[in-house]
PDB file of C-alpha atoms in Angstrom:
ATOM      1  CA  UNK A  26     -93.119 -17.989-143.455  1.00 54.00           C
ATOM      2  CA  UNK A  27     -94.905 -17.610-147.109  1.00 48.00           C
ATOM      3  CA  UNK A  28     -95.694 -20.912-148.395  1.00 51.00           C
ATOM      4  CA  UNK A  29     -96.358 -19.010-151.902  1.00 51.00           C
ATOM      5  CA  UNK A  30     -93.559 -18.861-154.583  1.00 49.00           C
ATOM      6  CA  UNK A  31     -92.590 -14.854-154.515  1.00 47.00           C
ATOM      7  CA  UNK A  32     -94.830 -13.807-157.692  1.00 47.00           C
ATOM      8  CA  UNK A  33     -91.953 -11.531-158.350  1.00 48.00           C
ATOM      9  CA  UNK A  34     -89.580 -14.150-160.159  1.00 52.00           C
ATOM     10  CA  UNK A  35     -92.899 -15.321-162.200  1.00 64.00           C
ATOM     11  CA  UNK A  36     -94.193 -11.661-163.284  1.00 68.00           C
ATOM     12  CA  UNK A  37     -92.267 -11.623-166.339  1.00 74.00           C
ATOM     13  CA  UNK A  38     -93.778 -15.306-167.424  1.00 89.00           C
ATOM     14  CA  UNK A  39     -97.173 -14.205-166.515  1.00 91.00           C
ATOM     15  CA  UNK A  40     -96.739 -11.111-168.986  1.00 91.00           C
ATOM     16  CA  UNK A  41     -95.353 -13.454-171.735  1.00 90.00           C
ATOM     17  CA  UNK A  42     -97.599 -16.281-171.253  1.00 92.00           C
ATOM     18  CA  UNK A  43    -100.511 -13.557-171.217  1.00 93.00           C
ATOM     19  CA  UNK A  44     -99.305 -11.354-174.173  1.00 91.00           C
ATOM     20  CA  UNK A  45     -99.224 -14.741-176.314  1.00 90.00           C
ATOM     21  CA  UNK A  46    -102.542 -16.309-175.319  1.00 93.00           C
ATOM     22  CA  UNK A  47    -104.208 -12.556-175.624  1.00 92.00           C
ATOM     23  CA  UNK A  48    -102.620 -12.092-178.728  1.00 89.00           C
ATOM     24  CA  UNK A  49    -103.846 -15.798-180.346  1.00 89.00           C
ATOM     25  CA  UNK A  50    -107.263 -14.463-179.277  1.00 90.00           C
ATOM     26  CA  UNK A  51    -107.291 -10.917-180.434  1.00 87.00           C
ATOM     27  CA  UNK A  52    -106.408 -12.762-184.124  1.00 83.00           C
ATOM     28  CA  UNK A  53    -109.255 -15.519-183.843  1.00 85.00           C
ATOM     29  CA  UNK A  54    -111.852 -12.347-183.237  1.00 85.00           C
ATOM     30  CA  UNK A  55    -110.292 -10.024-185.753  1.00 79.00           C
ATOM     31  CA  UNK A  56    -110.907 -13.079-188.711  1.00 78.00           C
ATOM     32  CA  UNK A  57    -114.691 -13.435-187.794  1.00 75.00           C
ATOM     33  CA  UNK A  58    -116.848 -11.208-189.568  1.00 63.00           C
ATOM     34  CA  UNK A  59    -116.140  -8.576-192.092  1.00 60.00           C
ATOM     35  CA  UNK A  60    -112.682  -6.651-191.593  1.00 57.00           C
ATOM     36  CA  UNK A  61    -113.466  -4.318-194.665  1.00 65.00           C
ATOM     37  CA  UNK A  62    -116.629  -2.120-192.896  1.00 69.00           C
ATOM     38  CA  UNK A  63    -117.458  -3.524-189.332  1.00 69.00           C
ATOM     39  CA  UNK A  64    -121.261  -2.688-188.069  1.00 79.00           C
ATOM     40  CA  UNK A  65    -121.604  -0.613-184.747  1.00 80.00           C
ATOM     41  CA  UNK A  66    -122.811  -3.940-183.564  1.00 82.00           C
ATOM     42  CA  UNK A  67    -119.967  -5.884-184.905  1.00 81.00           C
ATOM     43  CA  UNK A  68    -117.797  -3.551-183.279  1.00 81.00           C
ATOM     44  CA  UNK A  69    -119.276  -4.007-179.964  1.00 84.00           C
ATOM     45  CA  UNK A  70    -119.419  -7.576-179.987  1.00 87.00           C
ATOM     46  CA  UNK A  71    -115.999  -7.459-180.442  1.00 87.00           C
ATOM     47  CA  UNK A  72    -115.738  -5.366-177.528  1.00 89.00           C
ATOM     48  CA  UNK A  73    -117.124  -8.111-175.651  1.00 90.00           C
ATOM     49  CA  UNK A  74    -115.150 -10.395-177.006  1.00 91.00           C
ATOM     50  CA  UNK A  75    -111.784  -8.491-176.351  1.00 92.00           C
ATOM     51  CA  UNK A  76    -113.053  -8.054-172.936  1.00 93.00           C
ATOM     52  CA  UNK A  77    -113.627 -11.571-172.268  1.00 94.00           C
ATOM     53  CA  UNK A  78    -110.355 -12.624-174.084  1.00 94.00           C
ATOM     54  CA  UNK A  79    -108.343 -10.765-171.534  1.00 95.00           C
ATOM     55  CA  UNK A  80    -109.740 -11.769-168.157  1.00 95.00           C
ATOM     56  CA  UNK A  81    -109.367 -15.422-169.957  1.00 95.00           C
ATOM     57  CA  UNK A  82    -105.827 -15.004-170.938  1.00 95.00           C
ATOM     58  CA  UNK A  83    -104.526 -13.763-167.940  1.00 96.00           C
ATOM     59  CA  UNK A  84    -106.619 -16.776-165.830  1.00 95.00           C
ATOM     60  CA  UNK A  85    -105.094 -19.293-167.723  1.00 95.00           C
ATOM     61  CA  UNK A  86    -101.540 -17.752-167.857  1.00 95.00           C
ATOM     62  CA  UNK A  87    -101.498 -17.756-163.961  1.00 94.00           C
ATOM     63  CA  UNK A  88    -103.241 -21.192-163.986  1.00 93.00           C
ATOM     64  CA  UNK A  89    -105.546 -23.231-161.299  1.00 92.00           C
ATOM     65  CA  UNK A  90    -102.867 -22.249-158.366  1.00 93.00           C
ATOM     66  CA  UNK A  91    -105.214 -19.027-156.926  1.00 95.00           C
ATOM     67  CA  UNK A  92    -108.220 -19.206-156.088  1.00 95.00           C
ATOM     68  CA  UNK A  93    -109.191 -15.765-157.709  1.00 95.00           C
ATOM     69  CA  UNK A  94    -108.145 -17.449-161.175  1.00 95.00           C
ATOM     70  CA  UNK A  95    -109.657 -20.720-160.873  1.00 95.00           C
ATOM     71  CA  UNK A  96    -112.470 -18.836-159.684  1.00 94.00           C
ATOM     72  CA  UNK A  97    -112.535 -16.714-163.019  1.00 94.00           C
ATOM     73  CA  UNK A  98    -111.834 -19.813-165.244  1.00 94.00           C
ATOM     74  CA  UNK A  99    -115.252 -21.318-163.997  1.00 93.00           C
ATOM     75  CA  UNK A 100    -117.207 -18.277-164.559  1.00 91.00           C
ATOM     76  CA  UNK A 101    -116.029 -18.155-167.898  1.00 91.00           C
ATOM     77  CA  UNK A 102    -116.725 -22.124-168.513  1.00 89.00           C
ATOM     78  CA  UNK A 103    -119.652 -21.877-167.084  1.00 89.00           C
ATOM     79  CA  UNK A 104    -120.757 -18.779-169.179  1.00 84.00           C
ATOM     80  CA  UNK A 105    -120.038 -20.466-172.271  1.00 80.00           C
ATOM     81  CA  UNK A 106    -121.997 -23.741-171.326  1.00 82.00           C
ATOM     82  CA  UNK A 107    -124.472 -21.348-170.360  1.00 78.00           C
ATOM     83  CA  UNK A 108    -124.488 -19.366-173.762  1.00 75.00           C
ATOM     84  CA  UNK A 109    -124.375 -22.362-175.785  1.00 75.00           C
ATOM     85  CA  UNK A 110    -127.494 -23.983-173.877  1.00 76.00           C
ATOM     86  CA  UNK A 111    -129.443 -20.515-174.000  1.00 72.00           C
ATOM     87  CA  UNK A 112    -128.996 -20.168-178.053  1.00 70.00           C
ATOM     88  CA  UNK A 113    -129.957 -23.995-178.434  1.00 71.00           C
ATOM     89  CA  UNK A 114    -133.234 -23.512-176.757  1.00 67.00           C
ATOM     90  CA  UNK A 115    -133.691 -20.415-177.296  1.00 57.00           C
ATOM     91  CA  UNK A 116    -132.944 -18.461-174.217  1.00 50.00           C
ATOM     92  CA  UNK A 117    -135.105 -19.979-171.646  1.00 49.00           C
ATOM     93  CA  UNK A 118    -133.885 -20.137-168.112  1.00 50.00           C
ATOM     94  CA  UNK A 119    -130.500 -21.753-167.547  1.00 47.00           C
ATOM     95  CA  UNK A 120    -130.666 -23.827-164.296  1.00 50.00           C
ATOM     96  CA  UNK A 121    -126.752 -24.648-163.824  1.00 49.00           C
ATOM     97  CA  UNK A 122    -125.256 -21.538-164.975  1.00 48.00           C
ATOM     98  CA  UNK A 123    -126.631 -19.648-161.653  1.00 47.00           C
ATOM     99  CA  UNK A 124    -125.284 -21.581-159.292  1.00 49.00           C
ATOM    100  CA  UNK A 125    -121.620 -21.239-160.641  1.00 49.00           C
ATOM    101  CA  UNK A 126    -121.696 -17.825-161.110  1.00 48.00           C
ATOM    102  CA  UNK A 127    -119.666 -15.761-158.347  1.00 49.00           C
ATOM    103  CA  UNK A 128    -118.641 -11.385-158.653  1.00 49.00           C
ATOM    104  CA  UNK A 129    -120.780  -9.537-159.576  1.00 50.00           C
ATOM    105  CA  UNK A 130    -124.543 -10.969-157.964  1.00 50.00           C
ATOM    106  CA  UNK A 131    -125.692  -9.811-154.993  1.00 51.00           C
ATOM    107  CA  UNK A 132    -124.842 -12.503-152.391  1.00 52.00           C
ATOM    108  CA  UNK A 133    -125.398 -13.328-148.650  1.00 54.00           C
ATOM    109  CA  UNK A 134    -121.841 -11.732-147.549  1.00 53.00           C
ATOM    110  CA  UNK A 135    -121.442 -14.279-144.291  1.00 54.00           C
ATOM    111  CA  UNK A 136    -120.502 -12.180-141.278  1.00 54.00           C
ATOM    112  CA  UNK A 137    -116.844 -12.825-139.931  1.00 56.00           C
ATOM    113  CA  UNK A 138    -115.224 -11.745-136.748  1.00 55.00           C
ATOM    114  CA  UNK A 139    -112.632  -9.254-137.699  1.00 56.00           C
ATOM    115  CA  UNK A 140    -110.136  -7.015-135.391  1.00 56.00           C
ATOM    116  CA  UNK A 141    -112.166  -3.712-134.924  1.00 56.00           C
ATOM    117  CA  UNK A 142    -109.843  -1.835-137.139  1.00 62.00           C
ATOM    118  CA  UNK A 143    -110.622  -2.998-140.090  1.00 68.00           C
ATOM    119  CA  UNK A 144    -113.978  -1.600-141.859  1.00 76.00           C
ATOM    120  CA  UNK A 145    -116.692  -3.715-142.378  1.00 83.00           C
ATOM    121  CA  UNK A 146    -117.520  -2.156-145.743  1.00 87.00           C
ATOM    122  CA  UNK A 147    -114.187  -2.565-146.968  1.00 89.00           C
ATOM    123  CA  UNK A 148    -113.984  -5.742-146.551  1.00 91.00           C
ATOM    124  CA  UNK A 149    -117.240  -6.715-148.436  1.00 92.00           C
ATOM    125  CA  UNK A 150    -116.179  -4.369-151.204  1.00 92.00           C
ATOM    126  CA  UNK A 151    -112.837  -6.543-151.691  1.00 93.00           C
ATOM    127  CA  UNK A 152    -114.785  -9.267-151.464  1.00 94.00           C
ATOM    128  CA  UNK A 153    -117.114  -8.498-154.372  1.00 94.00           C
ATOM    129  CA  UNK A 154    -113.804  -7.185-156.389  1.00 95.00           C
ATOM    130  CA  UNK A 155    -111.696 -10.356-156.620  1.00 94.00           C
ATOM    131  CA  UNK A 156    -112.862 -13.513-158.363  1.00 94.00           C
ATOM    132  CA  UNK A 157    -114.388 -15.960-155.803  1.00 93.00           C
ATOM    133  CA  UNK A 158    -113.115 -13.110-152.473  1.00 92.00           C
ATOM    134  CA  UNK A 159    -116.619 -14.176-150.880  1.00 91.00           C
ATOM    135  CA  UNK A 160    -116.039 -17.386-149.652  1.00 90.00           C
ATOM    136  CA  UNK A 161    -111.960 -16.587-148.112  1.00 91.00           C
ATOM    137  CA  UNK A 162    -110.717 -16.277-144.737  1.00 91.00           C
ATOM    138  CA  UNK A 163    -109.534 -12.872-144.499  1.00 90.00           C
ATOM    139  CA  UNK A 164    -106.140 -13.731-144.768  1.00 90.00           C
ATOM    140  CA  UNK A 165    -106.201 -15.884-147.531  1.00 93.00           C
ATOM    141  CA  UNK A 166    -108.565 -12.809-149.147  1.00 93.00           C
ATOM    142  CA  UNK A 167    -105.737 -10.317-148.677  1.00 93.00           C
ATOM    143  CA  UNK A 168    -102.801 -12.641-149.894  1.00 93.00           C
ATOM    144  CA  UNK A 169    -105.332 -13.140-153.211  1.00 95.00           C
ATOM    145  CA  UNK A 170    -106.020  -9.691-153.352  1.00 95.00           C
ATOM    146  CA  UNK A 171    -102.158  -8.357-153.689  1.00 94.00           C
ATOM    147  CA  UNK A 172    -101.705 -11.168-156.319  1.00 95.00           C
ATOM    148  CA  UNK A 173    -104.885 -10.439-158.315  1.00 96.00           C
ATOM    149  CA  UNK A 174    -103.739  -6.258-158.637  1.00 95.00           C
ATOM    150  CA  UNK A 175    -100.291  -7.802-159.244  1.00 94.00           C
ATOM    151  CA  UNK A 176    -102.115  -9.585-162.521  1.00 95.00           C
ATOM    152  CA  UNK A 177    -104.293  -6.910-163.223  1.00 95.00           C
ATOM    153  CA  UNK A 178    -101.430  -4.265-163.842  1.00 95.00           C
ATOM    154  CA  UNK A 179     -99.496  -6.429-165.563  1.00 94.00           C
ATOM    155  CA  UNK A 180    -102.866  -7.565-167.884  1.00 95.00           C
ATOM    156  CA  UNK A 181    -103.164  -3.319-168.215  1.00 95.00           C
ATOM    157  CA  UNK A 182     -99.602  -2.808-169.121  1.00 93.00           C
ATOM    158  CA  UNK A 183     -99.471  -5.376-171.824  1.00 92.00           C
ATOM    159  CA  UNK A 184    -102.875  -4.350-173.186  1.00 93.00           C
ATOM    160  CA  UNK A 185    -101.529  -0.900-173.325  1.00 92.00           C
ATOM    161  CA  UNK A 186     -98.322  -1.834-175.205  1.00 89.00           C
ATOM    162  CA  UNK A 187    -101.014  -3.305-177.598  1.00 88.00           C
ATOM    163  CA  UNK A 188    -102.857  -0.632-178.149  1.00 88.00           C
ATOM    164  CA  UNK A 189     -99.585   1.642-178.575  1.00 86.00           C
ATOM    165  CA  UNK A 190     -98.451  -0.796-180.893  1.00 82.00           C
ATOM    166  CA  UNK A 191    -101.215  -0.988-183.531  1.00 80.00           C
ATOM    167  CA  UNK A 192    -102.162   3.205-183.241  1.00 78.00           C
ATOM    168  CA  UNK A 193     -98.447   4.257-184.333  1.00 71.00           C
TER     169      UNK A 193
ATOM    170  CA  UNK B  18    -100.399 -27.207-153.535  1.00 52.00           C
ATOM    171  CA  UNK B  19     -99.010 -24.717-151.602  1.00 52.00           C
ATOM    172  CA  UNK B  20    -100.186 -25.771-147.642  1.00 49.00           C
ATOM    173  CA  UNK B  21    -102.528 -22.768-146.920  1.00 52.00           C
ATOM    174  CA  UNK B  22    -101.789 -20.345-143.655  1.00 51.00           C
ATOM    175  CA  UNK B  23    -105.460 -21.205-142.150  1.00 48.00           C
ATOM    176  CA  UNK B  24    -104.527 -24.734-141.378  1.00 49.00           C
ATOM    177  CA  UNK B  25    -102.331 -23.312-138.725  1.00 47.00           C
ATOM    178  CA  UNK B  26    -104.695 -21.279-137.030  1.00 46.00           C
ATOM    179  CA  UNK B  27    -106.680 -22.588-134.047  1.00 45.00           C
ATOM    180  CA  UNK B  28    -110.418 -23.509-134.930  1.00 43.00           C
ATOM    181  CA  UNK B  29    -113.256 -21.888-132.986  1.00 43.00           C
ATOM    182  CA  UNK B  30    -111.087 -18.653-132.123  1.00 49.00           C
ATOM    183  CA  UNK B  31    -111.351 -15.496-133.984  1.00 55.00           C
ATOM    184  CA  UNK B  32    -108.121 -17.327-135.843  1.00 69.00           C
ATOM    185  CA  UNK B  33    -106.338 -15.044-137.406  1.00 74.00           C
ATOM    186  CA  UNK B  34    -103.480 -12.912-135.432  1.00 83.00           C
ATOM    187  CA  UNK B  35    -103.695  -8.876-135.669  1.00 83.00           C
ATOM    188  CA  UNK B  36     -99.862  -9.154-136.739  1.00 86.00           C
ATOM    189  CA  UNK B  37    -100.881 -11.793-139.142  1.00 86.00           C
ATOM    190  CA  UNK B  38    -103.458  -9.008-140.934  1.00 86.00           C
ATOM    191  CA  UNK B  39    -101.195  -6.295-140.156  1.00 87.00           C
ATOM    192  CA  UNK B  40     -98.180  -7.640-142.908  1.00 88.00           C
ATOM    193  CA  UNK B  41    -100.704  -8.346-145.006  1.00 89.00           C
ATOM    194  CA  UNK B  42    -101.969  -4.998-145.116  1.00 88.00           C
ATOM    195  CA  UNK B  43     -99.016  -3.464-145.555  1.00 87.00           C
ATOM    196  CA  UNK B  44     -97.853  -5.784-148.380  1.00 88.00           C
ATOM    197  CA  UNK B  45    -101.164  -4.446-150.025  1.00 88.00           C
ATOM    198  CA  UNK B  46     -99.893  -1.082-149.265  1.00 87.00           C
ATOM    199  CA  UNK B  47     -96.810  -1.307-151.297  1.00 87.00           C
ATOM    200  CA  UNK B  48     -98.598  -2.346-154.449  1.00 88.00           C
ATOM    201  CA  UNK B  49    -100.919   0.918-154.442  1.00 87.00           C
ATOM    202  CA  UNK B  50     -99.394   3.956-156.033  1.00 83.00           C
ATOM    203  CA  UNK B  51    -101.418   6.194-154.169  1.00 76.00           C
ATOM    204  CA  UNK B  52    -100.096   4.742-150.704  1.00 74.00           C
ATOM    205  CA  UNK B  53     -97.038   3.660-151.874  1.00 71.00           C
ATOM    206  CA  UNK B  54     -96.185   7.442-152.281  1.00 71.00           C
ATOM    207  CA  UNK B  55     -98.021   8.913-149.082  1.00 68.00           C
ATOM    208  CA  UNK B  56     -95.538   5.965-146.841  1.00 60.00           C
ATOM    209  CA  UNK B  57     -98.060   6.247-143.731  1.00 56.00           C
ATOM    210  CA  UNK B  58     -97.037   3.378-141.339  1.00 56.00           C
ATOM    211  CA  UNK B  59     -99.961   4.280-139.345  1.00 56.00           C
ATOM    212  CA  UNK B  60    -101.699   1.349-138.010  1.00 44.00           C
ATOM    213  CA  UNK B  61    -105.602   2.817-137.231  1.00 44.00           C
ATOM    214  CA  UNK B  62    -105.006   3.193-141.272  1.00 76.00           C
ATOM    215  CA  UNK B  63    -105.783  -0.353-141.905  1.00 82.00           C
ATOM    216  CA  UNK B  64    -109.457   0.520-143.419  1.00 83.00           C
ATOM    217  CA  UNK B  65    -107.931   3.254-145.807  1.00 85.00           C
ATOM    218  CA  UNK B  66    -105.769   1.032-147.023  1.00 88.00           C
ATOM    219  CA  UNK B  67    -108.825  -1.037-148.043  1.00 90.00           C
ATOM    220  CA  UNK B  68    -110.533   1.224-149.600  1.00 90.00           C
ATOM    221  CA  UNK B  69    -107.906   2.508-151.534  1.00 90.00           C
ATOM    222  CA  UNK B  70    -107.219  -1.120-152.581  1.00 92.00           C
ATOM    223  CA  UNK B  71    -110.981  -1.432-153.732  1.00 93.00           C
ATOM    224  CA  UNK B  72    -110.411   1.958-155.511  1.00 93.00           C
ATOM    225  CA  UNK B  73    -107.301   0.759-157.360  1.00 94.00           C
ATOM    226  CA  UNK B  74    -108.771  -2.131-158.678  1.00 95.00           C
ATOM    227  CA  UNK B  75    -112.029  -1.263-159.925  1.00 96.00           C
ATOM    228  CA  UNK B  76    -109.227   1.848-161.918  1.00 95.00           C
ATOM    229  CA  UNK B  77    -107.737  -1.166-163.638  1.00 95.00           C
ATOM    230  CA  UNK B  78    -110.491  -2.846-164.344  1.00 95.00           C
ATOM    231  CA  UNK B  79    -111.952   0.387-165.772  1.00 96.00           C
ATOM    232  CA  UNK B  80    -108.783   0.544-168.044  1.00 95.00           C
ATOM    233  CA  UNK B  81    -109.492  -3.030-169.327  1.00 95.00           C
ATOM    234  CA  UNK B  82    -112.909  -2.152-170.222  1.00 94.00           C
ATOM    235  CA  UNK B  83    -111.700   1.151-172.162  1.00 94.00           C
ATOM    236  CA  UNK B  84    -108.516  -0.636-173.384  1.00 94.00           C
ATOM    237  CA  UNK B  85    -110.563  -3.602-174.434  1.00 93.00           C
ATOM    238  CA  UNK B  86    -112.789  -0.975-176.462  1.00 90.00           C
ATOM    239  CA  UNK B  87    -109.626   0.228-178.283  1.00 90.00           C
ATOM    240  CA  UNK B  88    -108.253  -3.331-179.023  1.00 88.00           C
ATOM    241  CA  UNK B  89    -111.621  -3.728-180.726  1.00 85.00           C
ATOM    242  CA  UNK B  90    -111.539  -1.060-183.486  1.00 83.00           C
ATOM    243  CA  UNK B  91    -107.732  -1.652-184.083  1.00 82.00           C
ATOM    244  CA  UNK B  92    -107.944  -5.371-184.024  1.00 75.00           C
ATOM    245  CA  UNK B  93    -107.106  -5.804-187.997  1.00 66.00           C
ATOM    246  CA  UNK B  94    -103.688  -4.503-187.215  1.00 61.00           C
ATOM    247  CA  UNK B  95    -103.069  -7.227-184.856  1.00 58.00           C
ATOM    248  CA  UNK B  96    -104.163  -9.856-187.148  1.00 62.00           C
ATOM    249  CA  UNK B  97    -101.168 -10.716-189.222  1.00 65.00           C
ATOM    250  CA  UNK B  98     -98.082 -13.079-187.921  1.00 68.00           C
ATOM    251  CA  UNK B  99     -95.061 -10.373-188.090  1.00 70.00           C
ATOM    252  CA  UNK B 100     -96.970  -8.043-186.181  1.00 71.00           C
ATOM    253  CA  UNK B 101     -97.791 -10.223-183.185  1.00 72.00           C
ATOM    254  CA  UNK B 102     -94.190 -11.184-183.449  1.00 74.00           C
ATOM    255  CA  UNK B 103     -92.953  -7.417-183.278  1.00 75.00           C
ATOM    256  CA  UNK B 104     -95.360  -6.900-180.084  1.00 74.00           C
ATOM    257  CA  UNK B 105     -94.205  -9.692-178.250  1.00 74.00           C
ATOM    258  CA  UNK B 106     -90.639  -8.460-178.905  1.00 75.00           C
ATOM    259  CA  UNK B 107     -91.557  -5.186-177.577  1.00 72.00           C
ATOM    260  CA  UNK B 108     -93.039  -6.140-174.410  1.00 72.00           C
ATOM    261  CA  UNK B 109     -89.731  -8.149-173.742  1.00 68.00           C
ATOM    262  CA  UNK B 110     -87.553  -5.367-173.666  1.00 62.00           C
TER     263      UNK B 110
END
């Protein structure tokens, strides 16, 4: 019995609801700074930006109900606090911002019993590669897991569409 | 909030079933291209399956990361109303 709504019904809402919020944030980057020459570093804080625009977008389009995207929408919150507080004084250390902060550190990966068949090293890997995979059960990590590639195809596909888009 | 499956499980024990894992797996198997087209219903494969699932995502988020770099030197083109219109349109169809 799956407890979960079948994603499959809500794939097409996830790519609208991610197209429009990635799309309201592509225009809010494109108005800072000057669109007539934009500096190699302009361009790469955009970069950034863009970046950080789409793993935000498609968080909030699926919303709070997985824990890989709540996961992602704290790191993000967090990384803002955490920006704003460096750049007020001045980059010294930022106590809170550590302890939220989930992917990519190095962390104590707890040891779990797991049927033999199943690599130990693959497991760990997934664990790093979805948003907040370290702290799951196993079966809650591979539920996330098929939802979060779900997301990130869909996040690809639209991005691509984009890109198509604006180069013809 | 959707009740979660480890509530059922019985503390203490390893928990989760083998068959329990063993859907799961396979579900993850359908959504990879690579395995989808291979069709191995092999179970000892259960750790390639993995791996090619840790593969396939670090891909996409590869693709975000160069896509992203794209968006970034065509982003005026996005900018004006009609044209964010006409992509939403597009990705409808």
């Amino acid at each position: 019995m799956n407890p979960h709504p079948s994603s499959c019904s809500n794939g097409r809402s996830i790519r609208t609801r991610f197209a429009r919020r990635f799309l309201r944030a592509l225009k809010k980057i494109g108005s800072k700074g000057s669109s007539s020459r934009p500096s190699p570093r302009d361009i790469s804080w955009r970069c950034r930006r863009v970046k950080i625009a789409a793993d935000a977008s498609m968080a909030s389009a699926v919303g709070p109900r997985r824990v890989w995207s709540r996961t992602m929408l704290n790191m993000l919150r967090s990384r803002s606090h955490a920006c704003l507080h460096a750049s007020r004084l001045g980059n010294s250390r930022r106590p809170g911002a550590d302890r939220h902060a989930v992917g990519k550190r190095k962390r104590l990966v707890l040891k779990r019993k797991l049927p033999n068949r199943l690599g130990l090293n693959q497991v760990n890997q997934l664990r790093r590669l979805v948003p907040g995979g370290e702290a799951m059960d196993l079966d809650i990590l591979l539920d996330e897991t098929a939802h979060y590639i779900k997301c990130l195809a869909t996040q690809v596909k639209v991005m691509r569409s984009i890109v198509d888009y604006c180069s013809a | 909030m959707s009740s979660r499956r480890s509530r059922s499980r019985q503390s203490g024990s390893s928990g989760i079933s083998d068959d329990q894992i063993s859907e799961l797996v396979n579900k993850l198997q359908q959504l990879i291209p690579e395995l989808r087209r291979r069709r191995s219903s092999d179970k000892g494969s259960a750790s390639k399956v993995l791996q090619e699932t840790c593969n396939y995502i670090r891909n996409l988020q590869r693709e975000v990361d160069d896509l992203s770099e794209r968006l970034s030197q065509l982003l005026d083109s996005t900018e004006s109303d009609s044209a964010q219109a006409a992509i939403i349109r597009s990705l409808l169809m």
